[in-house]
GROMACS .gro file of C-alpha atoms in nm:
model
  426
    1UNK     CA    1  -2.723  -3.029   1.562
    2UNK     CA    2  -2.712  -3.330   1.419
    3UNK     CA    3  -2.991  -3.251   1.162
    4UNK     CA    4  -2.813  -2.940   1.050
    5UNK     CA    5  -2.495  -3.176   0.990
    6UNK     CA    6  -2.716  -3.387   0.826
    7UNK     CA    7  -2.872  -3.144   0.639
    8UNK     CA    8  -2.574  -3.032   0.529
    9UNK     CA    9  -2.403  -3.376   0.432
   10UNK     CA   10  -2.711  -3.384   0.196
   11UNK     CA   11  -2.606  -3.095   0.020
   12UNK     CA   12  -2.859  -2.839   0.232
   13UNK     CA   13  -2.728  -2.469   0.279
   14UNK     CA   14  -2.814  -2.261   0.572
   15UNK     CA   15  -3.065  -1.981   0.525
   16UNK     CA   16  -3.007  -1.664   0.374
   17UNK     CA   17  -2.983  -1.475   0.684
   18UNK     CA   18  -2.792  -1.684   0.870
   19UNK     CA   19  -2.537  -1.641   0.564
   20UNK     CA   20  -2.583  -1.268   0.581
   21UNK     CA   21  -2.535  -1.268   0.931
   22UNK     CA   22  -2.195  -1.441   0.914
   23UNK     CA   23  -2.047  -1.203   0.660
   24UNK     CA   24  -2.143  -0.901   0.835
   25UNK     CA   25  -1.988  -1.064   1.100
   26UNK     CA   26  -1.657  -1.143   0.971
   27UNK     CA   27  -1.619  -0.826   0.801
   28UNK     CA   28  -1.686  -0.567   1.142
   29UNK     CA   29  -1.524  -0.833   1.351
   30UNK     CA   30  -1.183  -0.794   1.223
   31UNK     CA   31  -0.972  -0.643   0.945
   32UNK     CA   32  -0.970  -0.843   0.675
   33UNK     CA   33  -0.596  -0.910   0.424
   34UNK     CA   34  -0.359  -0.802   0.716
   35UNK     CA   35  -0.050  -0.949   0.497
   36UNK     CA   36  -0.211  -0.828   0.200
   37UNK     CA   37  -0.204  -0.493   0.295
   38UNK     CA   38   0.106  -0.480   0.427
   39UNK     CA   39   0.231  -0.632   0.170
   40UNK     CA   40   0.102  -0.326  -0.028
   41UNK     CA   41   0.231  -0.068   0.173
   42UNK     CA   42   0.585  -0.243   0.184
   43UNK     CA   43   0.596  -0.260  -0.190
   44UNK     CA   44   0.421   0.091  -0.246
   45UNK     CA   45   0.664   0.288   0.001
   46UNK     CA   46   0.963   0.082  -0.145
   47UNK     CA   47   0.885   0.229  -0.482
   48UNK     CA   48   0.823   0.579  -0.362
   49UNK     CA   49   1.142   0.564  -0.170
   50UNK     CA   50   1.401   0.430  -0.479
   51UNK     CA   51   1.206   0.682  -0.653
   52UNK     CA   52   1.292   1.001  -0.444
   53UNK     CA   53   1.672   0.830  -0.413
   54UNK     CA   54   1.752   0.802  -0.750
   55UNK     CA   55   1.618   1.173  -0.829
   56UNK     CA   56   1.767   1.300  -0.562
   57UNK     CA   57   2.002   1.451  -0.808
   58UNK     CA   58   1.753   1.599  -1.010
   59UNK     CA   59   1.449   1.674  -0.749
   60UNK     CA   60   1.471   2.057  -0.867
   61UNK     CA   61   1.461   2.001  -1.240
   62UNK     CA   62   1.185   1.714  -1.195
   63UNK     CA   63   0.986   1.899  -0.861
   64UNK     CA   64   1.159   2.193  -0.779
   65UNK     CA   65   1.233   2.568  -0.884
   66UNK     CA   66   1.489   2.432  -1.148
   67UNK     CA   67   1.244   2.233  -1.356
   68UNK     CA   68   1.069   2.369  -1.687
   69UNK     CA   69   0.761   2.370  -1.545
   70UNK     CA   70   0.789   2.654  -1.369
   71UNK     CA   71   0.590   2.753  -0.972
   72UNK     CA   72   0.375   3.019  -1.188
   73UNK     CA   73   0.280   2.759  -1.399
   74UNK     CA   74   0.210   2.527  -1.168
   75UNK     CA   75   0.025   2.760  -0.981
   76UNK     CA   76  -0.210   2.822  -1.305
   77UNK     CA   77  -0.264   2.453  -1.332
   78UNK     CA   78  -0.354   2.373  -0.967
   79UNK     CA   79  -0.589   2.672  -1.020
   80UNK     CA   80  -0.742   2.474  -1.308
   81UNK     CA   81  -0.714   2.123  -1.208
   82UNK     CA   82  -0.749   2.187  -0.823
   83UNK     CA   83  -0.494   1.884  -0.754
   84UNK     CA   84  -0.362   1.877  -0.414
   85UNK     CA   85  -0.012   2.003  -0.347
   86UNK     CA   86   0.108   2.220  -0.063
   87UNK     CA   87   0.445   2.347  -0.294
   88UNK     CA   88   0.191   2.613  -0.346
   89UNK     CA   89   0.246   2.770  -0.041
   90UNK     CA   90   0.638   2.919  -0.109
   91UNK     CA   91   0.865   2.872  -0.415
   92UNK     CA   92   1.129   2.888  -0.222
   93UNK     CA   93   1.394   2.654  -0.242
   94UNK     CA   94   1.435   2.600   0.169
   95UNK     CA   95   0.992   2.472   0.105
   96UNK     CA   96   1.069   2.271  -0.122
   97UNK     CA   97   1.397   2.084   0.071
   98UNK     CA   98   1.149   2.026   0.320
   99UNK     CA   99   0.868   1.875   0.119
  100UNK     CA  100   1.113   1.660  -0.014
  101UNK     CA  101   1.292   1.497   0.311
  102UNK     CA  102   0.961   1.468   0.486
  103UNK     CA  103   0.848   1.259   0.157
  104UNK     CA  104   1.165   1.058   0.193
  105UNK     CA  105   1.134   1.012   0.582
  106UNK     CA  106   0.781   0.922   0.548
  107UNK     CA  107   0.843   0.634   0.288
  108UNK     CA  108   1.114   0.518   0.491
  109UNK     CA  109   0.880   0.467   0.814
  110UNK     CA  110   0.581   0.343   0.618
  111UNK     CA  111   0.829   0.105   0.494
  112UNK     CA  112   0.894  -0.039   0.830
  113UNK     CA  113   0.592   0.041   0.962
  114UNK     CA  114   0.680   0.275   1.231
  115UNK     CA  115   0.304   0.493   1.354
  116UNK     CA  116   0.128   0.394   1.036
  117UNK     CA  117  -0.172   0.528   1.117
  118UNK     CA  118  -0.008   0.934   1.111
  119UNK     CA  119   0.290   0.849   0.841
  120UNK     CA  120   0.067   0.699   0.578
  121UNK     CA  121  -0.121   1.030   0.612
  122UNK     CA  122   0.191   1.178   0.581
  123UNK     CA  123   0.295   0.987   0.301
  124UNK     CA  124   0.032   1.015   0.092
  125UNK     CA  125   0.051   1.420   0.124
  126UNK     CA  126   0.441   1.388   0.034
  127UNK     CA  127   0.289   1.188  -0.278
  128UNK     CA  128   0.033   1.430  -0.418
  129UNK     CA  129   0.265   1.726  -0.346
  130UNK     CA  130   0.552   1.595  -0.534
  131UNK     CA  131   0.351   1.451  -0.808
  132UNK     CA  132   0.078   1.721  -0.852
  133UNK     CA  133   0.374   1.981  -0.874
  134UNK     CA  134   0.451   1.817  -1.243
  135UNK     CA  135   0.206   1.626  -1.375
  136UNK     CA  136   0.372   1.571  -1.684
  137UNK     CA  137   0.683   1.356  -1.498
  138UNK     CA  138   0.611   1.003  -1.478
  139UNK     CA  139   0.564   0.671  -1.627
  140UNK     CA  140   0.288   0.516  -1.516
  141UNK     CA  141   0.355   0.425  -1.227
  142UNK     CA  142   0.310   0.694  -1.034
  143UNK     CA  143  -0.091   0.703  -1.120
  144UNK     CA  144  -0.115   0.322  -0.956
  145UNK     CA  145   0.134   0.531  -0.644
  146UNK     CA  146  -0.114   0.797  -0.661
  147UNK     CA  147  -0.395   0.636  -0.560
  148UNK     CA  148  -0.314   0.348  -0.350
  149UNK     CA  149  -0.115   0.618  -0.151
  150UNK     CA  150  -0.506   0.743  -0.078
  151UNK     CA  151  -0.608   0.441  -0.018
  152UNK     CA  152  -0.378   0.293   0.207
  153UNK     CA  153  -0.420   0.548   0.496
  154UNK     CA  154  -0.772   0.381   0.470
  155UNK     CA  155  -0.643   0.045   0.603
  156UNK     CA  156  -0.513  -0.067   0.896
  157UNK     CA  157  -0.169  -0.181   0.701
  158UNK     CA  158   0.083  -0.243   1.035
  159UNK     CA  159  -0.111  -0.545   1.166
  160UNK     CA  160   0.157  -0.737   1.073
  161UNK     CA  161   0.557  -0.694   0.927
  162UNK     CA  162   0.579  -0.365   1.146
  163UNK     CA  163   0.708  -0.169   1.409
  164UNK     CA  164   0.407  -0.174   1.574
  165UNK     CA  165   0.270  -0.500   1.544
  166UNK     CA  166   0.605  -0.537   1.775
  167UNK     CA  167   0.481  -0.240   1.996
  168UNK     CA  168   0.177  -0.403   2.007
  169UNK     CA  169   0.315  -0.762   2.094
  170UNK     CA  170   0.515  -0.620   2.358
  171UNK     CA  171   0.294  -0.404   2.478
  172UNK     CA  172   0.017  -0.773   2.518
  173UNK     CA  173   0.257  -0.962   2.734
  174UNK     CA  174   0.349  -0.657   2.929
  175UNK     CA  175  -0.015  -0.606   3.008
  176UNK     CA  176  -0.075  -1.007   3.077
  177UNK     CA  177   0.249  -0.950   3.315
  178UNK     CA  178   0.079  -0.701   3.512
  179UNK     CA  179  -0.205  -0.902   3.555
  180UNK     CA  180  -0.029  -1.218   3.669
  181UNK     CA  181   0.184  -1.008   3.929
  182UNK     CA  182  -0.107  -0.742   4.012
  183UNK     CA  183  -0.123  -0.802   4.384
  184UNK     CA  184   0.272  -0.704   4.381
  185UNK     CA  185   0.424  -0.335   4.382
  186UNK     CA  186   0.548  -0.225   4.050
  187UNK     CA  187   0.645   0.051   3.828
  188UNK     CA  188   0.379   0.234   3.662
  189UNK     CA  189   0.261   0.177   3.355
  190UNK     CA  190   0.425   0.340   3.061
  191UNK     CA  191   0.235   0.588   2.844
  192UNK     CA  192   0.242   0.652   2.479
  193UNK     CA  193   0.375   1.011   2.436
  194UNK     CA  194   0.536   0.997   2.104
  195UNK     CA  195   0.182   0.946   1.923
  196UNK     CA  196  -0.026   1.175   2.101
  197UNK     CA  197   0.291   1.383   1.988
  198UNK     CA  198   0.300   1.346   1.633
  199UNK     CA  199  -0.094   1.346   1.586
  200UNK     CA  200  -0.024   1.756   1.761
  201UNK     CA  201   0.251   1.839   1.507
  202UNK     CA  202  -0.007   1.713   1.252
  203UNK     CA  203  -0.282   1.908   1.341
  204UNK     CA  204  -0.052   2.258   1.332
  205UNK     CA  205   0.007   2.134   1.007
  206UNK     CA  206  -0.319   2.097   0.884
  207UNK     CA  207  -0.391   2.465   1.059
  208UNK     CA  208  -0.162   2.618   0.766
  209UNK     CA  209  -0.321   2.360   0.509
  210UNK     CA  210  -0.689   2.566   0.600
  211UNK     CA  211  -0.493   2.897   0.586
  212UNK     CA  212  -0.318   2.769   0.288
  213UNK     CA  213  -0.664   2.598   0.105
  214UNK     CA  214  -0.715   2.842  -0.180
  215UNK     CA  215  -0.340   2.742  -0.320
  216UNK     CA  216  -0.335   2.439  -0.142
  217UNK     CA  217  -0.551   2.255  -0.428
  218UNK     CA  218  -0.773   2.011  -0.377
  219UNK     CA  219  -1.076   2.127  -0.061
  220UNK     CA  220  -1.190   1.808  -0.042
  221UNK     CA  221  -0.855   1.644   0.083
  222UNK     CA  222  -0.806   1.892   0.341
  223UNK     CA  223  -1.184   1.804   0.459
  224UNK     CA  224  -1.061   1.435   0.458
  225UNK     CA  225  -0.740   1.506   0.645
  226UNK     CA  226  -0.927   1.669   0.916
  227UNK     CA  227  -1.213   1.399   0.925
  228UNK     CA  228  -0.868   1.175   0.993
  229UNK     CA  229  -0.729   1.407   1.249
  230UNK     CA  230  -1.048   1.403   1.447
  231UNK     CA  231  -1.113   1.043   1.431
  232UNK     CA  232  -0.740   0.980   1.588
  233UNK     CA  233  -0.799   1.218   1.830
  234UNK     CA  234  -1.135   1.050   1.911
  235UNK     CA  235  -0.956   0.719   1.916
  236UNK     CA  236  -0.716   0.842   2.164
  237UNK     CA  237  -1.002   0.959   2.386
  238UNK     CA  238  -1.250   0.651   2.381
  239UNK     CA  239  -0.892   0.444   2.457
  240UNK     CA  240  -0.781   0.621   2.732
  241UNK     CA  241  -1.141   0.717   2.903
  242UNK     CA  242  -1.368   0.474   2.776
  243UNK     CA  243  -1.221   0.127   2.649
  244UNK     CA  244  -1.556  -0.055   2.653
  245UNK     CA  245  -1.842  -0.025   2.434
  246UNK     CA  246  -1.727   0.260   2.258
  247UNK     CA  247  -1.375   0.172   2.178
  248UNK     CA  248  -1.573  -0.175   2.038
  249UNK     CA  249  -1.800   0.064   1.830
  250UNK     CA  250  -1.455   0.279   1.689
  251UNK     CA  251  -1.285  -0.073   1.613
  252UNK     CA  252  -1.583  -0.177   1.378
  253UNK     CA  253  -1.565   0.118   1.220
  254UNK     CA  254  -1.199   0.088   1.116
  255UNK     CA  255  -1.240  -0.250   1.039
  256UNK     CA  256  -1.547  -0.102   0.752
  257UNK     CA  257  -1.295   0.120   0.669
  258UNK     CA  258  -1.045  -0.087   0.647
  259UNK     CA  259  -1.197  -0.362   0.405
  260UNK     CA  260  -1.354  -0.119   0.193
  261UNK     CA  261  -1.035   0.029   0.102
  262UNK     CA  262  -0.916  -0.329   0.056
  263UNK     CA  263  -1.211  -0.410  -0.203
  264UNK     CA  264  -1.144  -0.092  -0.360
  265UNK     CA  265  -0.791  -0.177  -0.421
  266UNK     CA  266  -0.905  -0.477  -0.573
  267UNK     CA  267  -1.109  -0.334  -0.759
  268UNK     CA  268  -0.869  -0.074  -0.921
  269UNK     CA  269  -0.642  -0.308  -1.040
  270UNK     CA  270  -0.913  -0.518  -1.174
  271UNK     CA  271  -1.030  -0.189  -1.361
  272UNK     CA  272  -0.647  -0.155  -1.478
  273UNK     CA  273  -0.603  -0.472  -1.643
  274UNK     CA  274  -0.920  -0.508  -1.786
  275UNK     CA  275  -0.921  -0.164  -1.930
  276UNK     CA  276  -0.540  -0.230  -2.094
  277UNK     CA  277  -0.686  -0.527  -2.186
  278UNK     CA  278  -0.983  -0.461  -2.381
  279UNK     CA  279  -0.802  -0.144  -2.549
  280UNK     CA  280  -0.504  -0.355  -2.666
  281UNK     CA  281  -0.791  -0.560  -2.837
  282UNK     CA  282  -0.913  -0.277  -3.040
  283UNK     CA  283  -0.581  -0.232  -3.235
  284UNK     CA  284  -0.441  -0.361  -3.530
  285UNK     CA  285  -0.059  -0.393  -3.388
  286UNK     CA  286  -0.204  -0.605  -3.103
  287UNK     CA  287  -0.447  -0.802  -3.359
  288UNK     CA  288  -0.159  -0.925  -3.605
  289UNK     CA  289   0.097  -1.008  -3.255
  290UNK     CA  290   0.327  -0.761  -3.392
  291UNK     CA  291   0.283  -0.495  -3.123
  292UNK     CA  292   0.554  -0.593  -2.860
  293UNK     CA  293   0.859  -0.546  -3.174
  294UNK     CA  294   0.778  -0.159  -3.199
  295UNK     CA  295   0.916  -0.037  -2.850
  296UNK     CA  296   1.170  -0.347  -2.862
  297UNK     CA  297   1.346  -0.103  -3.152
  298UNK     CA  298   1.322   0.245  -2.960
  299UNK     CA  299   1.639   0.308  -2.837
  300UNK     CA  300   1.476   0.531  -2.538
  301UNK     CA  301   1.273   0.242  -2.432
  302UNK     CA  302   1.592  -0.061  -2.451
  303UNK     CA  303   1.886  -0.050  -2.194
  304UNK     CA  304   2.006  -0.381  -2.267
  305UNK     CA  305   2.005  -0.377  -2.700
  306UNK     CA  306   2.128  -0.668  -2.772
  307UNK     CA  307   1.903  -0.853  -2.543
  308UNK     CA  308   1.634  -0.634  -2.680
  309UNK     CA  309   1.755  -0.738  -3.032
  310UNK     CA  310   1.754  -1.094  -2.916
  311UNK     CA  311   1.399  -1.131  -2.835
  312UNK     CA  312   1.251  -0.893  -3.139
  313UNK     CA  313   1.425  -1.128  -3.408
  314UNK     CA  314   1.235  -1.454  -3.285
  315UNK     CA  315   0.863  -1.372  -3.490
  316UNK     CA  316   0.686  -1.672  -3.309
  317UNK     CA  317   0.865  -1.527  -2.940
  318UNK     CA  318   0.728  -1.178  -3.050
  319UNK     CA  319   0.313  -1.321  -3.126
  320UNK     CA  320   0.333  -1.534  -2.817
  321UNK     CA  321   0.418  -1.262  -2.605
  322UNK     CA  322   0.203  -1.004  -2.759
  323UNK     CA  323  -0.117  -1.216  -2.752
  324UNK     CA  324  -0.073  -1.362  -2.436
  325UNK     CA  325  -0.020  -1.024  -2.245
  326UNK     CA  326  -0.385  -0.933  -2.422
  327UNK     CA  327  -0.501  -1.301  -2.264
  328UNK     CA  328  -0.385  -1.270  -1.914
  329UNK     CA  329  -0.489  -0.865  -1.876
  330UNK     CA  330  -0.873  -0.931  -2.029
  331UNK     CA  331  -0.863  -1.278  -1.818
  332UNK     CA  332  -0.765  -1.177  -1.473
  333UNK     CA  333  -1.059  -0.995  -1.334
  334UNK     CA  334  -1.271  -1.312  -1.433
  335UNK     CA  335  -0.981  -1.548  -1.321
  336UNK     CA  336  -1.084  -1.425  -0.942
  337UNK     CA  337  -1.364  -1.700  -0.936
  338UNK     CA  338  -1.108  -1.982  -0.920
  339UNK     CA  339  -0.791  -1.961  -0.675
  340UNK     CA  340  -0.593  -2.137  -0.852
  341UNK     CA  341  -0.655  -1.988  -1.215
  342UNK     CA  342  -0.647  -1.673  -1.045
  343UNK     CA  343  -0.303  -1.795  -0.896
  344UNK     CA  344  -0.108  -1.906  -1.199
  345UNK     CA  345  -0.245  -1.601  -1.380
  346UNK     CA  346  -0.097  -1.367  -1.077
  347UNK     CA  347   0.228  -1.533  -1.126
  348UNK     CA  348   0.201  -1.459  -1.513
  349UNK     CA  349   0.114  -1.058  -1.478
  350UNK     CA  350   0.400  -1.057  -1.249
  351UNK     CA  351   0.649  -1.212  -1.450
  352UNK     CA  352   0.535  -0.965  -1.714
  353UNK     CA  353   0.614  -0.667  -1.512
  354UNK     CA  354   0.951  -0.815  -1.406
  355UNK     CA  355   1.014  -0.834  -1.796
  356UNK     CA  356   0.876  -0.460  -1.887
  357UNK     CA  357   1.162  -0.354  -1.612
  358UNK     CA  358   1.428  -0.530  -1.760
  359UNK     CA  359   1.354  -0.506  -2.156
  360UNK     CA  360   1.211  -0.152  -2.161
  361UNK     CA  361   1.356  -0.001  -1.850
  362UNK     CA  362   1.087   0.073  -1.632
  363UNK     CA  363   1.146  -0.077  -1.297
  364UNK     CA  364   0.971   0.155  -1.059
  365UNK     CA  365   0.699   0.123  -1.292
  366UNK     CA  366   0.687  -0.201  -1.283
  367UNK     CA  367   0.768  -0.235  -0.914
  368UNK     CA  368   0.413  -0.044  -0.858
  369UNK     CA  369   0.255  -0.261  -1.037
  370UNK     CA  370   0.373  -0.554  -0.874
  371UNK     CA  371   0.288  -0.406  -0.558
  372UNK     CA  372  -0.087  -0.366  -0.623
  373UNK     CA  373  -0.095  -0.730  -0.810
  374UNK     CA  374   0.060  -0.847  -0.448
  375UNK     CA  375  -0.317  -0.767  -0.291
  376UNK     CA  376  -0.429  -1.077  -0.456
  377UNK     CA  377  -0.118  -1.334  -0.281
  378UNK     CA  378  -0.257  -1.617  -0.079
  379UNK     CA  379  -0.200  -1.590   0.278
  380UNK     CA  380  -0.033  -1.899   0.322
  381UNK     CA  381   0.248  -1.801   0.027
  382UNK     CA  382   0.269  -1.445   0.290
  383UNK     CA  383   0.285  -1.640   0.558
  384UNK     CA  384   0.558  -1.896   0.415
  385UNK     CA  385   0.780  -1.582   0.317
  386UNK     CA  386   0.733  -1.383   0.612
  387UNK     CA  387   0.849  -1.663   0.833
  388UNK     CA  388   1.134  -1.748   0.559
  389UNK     CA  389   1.264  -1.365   0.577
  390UNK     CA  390   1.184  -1.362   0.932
  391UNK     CA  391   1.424  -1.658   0.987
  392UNK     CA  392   1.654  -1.496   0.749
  393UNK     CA  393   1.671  -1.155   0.917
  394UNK     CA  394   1.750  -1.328   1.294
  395UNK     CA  395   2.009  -1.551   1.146
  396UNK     CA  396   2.193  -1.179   1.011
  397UNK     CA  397   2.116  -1.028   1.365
  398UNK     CA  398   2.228  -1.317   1.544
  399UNK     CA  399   2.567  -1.244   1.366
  400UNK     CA  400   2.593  -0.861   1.385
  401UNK     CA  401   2.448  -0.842   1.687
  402UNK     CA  402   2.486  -1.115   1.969
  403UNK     CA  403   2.229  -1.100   2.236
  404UNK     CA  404   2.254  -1.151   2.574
  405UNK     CA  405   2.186  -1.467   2.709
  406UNK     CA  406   1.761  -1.459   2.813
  407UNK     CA  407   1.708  -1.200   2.584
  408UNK     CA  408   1.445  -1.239   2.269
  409UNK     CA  409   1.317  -1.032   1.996
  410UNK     CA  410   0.962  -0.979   2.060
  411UNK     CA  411   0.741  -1.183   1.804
  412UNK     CA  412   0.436  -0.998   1.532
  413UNK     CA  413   0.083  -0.961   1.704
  414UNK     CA  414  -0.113  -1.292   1.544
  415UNK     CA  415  -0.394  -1.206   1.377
  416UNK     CA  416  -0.553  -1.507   1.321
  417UNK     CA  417  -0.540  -1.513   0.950
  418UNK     CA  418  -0.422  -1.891   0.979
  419UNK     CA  419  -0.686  -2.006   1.129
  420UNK     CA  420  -0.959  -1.803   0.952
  421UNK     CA  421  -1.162  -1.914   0.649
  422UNK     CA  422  -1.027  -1.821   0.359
  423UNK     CA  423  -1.088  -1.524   0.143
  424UNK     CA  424  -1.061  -1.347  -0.209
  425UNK     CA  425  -0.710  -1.230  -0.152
  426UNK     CA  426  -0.634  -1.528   0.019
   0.00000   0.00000   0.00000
């Protein structure tokens, strides 16, 4: 012990495979970027949700029968592309009502984190119907929606800032209750029938998707969604008949899942910037700074003109912006080997969005991009604001609500991402 400390103090390293050991380790012991990802799926479903609200209007000329692009053509074009939407099964206008709330409904839960597991699956169908039905609608933002909507039903995204990390919490101290007082006659223990519920509503659903797969698009996502479906029902199985080794075995598999998906999230939006990046290089606009006063002057892309006009009349304003957009998107991805470059550069790419979405009117376009850019916040920052809006949201309660006296809110399952060493996203 004390030569390893030594060793160590000397500037030794331990060997390879103990090294090796220790990340393989960490990453099947537990799922890694818990506020991370649910920082993602907060941000992700909030943009999916204003989306469907403030179209609600015009869902049929965007989605529905109503729009230019008509069922028979989008029927052609699945047929080509084979993108996955199931508004291929009816053109009626009852379908497509119901496509549409259960979108809604879905982002709304995912949003609070109500059965994540089931809605993400269902919100990530809602978002490839919806979006594969016109492919030409969009800003985008809805390709970054597109695929972290895939990605997220990958990762275990309610481990914290949901509905059932409280579940969960409640569920612990009910279970170390029983324990303390097991010698005493009580109630029996309450069973989960709402998921083992939805999971069966899902599975009559993805019946009709195999009836439905040569209009249904894509064959591959309904082999996915069934690979899902089994491995929940599995789940269910090992946890009610065999909670030892094998539920162990099931929970390192999610956690592989899980932090996969979580690298390759990172690694999207690395590909994102750096590919924006490198092509802003390559033209002349970008090369002489000029390139931000073109869409400054387009009256479809400025809601506010004179602050538009404001900004495009300052020359020097105009080059700094330009060439420091082309800095920060071709730095970032090599930013990620120093915290707190990659920090201040976050911040930066952030600000920028918040500017797109007030100078050229994009905000849901820039809300989705903020919302993948959040899967590289520090944990402590998460941790700061989640106890900040925690405190926040009690105060509000504590005011519209008064509880009875004895009464608490249960408290988020811990994780342990305080206490754990830190990471790339944190």
């Amino acid at each position: 012990m004390r030569r390893a400390q030594h060793d160590r103090r000397a500037g030794g390293r331990d060997p390879l495979d103990r090294r090796l050991g220790r990340a393989v380790q960490r990453v099947t012991a537990s799922a890694l970027g818990p506020y991370q990802t649910a920082i993602v799926r907060i941000g992700v479903s909030l943009t999916w949700l204003l989306f469907l609200l403030r179209e609600l209007p015009h869902r049929h000329e965007l989605y529905g029968p109503d729009g230019p692009w008509s069922w028979e053509m989008g029927r052609q074009l699945i047929a080509d592309n084979d993108a996955f939407t199931v508004l291929m099964w009816s053109d009626g206008r009852l379908w497509f009502e119901t496509v549409y709330a259960l979108a809604v409904l879905s982002a709304a839960l995912l949003l609070v984190g109500w059965r994540t597991r089931a809605v993400s699956v269902v919100f990530m169908v809602g978002v490839l119907s919806l979006q594969n039905r016109s492919v030409f609608v969009g800003d985008g933002g809805d390709n970054v929606l597109h695929l972290l909507a895939i990605y997220l039903v990958l990762t275990r995204c309610g481990q914290v800032w949901s509905l059932d990390a409280r579940r969960a919490a409640r569920q612990a101290r009910e279970d170390a209750r029983d324990k303390v007082s097991a010698d005493r006659p009580g109630p029996a223990p309450r069973r989960d029938v709402v998921g083992p519920l939805l999971w069966t509503v899902l599975g009559g659903f993805l019946l009709a998707a195999t009836a439905f797969a040569d209009v249904t698009g894509s064959v591959w996502l309904v082999v996915l969604l069934w690979v899902l479906w089994l491995a929940q029902a599995l789940w269910w199985l090992v946890c009610r008949f065999a909670p030892g080794e094998p539920r162990t075995l099931l929970d390192v598999l999610a956690n592989l899942a899980h932090n996969g998906a979580l690298v390759v999230i990172m690694a999207e939006v690395c590909l994102i910037y750096a590919t924006a990046g490198w092509y802003k290089i390559q033209g002349s606009r970008w090369q002489d700074g000029t390139a931000l006063y073109y869409p400054l002057h387009l009256d479809y892309f400025t809601p506010w003109p004179a602050l538009s006009e404001l900004l495009a009349s300052s020359g020097v304003m105009v080059m700094v912006l330009t060439y420091g957009t082309v800095l920060v998107q071709v730095a970032f991805p090599f930013a990620l080997f120093n915290r707190r470059v990659k920090n201040v550069l976050l911040v930066a790419m952030m600000l920028e969005h918040a500017g797109i979405a007030v100078l050229l009117g994009l905000p849901l376009f820039s809300l989705a991009m903020i919302s993948a850019d959040a899967v590289f916040l520090p944990t402590a920052f998460l941790v700061w604001l989640g106890t900040r809006v925690g405190r926040g949201r009690d105060r509000l309660l504590s005011r519209l609500l008064p509880r009875r006296s004895g009464e608490t809110v249960p408290e988020q399952r811990r994780t342990g991402g305080e206490n754990t060493p830190r990471t790339l996203v944190g």
